[in-house]
Tab-separated table of C-alpha atoms in Angstrom:
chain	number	residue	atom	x	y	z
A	27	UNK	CA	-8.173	-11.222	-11.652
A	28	UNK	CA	-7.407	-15.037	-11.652
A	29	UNK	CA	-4.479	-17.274	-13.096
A	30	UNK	CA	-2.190	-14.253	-13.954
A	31	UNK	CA	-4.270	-12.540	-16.756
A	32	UNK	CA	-3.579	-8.672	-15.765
A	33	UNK	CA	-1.983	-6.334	-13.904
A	34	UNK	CA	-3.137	-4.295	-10.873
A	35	UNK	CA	-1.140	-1.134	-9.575
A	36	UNK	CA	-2.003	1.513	-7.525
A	37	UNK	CA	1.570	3.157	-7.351
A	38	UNK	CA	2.705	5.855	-4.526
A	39	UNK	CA	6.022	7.566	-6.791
A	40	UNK	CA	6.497	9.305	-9.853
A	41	UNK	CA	9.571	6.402	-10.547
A	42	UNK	CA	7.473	3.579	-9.429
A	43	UNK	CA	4.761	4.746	-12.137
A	44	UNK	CA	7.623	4.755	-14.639
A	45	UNK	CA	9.046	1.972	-14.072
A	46	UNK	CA	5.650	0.285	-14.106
A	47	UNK	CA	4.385	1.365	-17.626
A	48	UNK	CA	8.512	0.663	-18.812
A	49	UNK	CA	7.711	-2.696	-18.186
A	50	UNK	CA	5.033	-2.830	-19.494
A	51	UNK	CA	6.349	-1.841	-22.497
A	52	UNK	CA	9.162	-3.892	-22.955
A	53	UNK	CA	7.716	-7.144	-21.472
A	54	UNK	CA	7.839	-9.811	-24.060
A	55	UNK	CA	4.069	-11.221	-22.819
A	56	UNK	CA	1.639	-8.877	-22.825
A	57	UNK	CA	-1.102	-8.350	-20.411
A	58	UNK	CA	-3.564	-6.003	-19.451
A	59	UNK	CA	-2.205	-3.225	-16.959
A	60	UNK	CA	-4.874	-1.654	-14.446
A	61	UNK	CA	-3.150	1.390	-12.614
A	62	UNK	CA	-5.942	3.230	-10.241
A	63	UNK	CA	-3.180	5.875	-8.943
A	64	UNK	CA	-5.473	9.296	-8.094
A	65	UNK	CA	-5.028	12.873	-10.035
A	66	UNK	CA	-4.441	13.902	-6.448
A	67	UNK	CA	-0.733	12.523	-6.656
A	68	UNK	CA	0.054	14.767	-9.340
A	69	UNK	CA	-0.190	17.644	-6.748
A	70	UNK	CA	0.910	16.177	-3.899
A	71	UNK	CA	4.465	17.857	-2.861
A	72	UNK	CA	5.034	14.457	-0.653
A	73	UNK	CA	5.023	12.481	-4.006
A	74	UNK	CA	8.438	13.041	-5.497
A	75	UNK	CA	11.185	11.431	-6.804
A	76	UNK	CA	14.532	12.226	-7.795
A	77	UNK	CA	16.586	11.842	-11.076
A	78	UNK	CA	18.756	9.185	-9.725
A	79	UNK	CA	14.988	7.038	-8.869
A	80	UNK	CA	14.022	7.579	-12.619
A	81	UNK	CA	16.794	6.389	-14.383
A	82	UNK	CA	17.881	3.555	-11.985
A	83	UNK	CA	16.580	0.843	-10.716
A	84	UNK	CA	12.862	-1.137	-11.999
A	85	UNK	CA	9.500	-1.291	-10.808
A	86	UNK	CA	9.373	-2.675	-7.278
A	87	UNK	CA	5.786	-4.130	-6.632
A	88	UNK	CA	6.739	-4.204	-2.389
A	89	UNK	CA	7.919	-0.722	-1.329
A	90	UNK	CA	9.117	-1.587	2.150
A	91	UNK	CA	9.586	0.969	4.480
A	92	UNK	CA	11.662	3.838	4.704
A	93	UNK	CA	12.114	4.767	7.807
A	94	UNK	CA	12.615	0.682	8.825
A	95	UNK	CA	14.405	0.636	12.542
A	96	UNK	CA	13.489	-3.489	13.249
A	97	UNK	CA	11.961	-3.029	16.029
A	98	UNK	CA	8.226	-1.949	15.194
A	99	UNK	CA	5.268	-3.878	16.644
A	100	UNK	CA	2.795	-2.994	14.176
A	101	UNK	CA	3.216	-3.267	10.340
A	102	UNK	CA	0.350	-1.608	8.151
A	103	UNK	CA	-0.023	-2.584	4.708
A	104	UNK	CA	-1.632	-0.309	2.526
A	105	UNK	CA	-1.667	0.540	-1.154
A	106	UNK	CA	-1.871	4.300	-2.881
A	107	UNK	CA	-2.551	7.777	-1.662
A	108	UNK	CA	-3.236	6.765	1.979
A	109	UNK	CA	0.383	5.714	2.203
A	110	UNK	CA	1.272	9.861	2.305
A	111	UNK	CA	-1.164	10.264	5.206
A	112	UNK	CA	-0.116	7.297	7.273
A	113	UNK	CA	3.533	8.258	7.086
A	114	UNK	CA	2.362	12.308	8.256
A	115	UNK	CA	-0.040	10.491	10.583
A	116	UNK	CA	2.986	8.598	11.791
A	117	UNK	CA	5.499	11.339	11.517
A	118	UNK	CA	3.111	13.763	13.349
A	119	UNK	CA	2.137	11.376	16.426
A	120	UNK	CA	6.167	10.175	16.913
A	121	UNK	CA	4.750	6.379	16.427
A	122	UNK	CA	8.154	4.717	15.741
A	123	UNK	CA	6.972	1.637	16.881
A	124	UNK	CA	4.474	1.568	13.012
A	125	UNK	CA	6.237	0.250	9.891
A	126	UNK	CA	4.325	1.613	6.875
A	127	UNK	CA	4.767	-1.187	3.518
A	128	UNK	CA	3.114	-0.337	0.138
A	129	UNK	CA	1.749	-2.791	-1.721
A	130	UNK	CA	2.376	-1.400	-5.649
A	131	UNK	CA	0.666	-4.384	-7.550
A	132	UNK	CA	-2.074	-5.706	-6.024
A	133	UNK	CA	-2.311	-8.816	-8.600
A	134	UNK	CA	-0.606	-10.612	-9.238
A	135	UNK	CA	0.389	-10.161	-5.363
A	136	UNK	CA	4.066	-10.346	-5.179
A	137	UNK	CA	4.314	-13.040	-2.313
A	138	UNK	CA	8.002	-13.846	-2.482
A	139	UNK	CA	9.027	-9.862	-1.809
A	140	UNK	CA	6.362	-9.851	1.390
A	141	UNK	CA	7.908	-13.462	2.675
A	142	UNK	CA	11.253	-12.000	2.981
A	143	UNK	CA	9.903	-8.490	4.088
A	144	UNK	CA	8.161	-10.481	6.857
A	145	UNK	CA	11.767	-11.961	7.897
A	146	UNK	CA	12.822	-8.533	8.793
A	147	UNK	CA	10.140	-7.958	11.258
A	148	UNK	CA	10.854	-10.190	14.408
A	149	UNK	CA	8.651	-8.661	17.269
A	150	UNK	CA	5.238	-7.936	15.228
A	151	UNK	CA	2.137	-7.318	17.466
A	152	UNK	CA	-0.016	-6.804	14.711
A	153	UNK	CA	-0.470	-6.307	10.922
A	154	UNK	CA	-3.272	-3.702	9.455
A	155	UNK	CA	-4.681	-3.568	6.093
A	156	UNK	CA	-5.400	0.239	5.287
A	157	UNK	CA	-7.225	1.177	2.591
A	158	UNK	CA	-9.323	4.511	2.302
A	159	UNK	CA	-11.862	2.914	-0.432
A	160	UNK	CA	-14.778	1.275	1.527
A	161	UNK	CA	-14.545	-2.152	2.658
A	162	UNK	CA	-16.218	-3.797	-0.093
A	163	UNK	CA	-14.747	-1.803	-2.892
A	164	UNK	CA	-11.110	-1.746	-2.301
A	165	UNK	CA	-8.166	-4.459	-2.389
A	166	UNK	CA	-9.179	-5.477	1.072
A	167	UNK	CA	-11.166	-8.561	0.187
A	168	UNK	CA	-9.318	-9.611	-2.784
A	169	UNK	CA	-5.798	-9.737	-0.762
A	170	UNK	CA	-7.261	-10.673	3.228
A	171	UNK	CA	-7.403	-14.184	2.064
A	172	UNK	CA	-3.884	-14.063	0.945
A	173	UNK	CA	-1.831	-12.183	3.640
A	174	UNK	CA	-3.745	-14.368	5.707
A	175	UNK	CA	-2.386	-17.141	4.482
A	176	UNK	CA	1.443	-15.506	4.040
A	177	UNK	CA	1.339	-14.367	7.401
A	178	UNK	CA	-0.401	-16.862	9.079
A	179	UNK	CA	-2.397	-14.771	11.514
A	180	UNK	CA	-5.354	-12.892	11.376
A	181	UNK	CA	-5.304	-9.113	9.446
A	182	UNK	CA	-6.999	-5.819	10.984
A	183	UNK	CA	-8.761	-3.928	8.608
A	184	UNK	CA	-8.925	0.275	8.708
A	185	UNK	CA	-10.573	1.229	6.345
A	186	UNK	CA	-14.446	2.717	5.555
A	187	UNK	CA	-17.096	0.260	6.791
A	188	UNK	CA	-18.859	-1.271	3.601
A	189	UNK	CA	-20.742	0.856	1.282
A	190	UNK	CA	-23.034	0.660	-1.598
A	191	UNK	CA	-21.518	4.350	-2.926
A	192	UNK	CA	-17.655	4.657	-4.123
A	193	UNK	CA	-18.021	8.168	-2.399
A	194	UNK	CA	-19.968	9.979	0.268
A	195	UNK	CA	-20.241	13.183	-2.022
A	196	UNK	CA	-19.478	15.495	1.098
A	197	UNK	CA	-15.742	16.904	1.304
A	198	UNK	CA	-16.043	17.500	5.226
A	199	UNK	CA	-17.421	13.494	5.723
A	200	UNK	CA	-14.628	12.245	3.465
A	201	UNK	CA	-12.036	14.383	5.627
A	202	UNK	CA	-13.679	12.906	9.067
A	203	UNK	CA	-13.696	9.428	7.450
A	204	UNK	CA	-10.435	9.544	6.554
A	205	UNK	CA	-8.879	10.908	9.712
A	206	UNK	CA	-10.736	8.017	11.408
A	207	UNK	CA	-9.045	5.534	8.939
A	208	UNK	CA	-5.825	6.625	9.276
A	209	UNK	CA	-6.072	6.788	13.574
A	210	UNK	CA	-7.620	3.129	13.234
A	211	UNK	CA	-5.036	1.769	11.333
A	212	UNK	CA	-2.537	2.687	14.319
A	213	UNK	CA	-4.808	2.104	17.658
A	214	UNK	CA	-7.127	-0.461	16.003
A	215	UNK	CA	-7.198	-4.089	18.725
């Protein structure tokens, strides 16, 4: 990805996946659309929408929060599946001092829609990138540089530590990996 040549998504609803590949259609310029969103989502009772999301509205590459209250101390960023297990992570554990924001396109990063999502959050503690692809293979190094530079402090990263295999082959390690990733990105210093 450089100077706006494609499109990244990794998108989180059934009307956010849509309204991506709408767009896509009807855009005047075209570009190349990447969408990594998992077979697992087509499963997934958590990932629904409703009529009314289908037919209204357009392909938001920011999904802020749901459950926004303005006073959270932590905001983790993440992008895809892992979104479903933060929020029961979240949900679970009674953390309402966690925002949860999904990044839909990761490139070109939507900086504008984050800037004014930032304005919202006044008493931030911290801000986590969550990703549940190792550390070298997901968004994570692509996009650090840039929040960085949006938010203007320093990012935590939860996420699998740096591998040279997409997967560890083992169900029970991915499980154990991924419960760890999703309790880092809410207790990680």
């Amino acid at each position: 990805c450089a100077e706006d040549n494609i499109q990244v998504a990794n998108c989180t609803t059934p009307a956010n996946f849509y309204h991506l590949l709408r767009r896509q259609a009807i855009r005047s310029i075209r570009k190349p659309l990447i969408v990594m969103t998992p077979k697992s989502l087509l499963r997934d009772k958590r990932c629904i929408s409703t009529m009314q999301d289908l037919y209204d509205g357009e392909f938001q590459e920011i999904l802020p929060d749901p459950d926004f209250k303005g006073e959270e101390k932590r905001l983790i960023l993440c992008s895809g599946k892992v979104y479903y297990d933060l929020a029961a992570y979240r949900d679970e554990h009674q953390r309402t001092d966690v925002s949860i924001v999904r990044v839909e396109q990761l490139y070109p990063l939507h900086k504008p829609k984050l800037e004014t999502l930032l304005k919202s959050y006044q008493q931030l503690d911290d801000i986590v990138w969550c990703q549940e692809e190792s550390e070298n293979n997901g968004a994570w190094l692509h996009l650090e540089p840039q929040l960085r530079r949006l938010f203007g402090k320093e990012l935590l990263y939860a996420g699998r530590d740096a591998s040279a295999s997409p997967a560890t082959g083992s169900l029970a390690i991915h499980q154990l990996e991924q419960a760890d990733l999703v309790q880092q990105a809410f207790n990680k210093k």
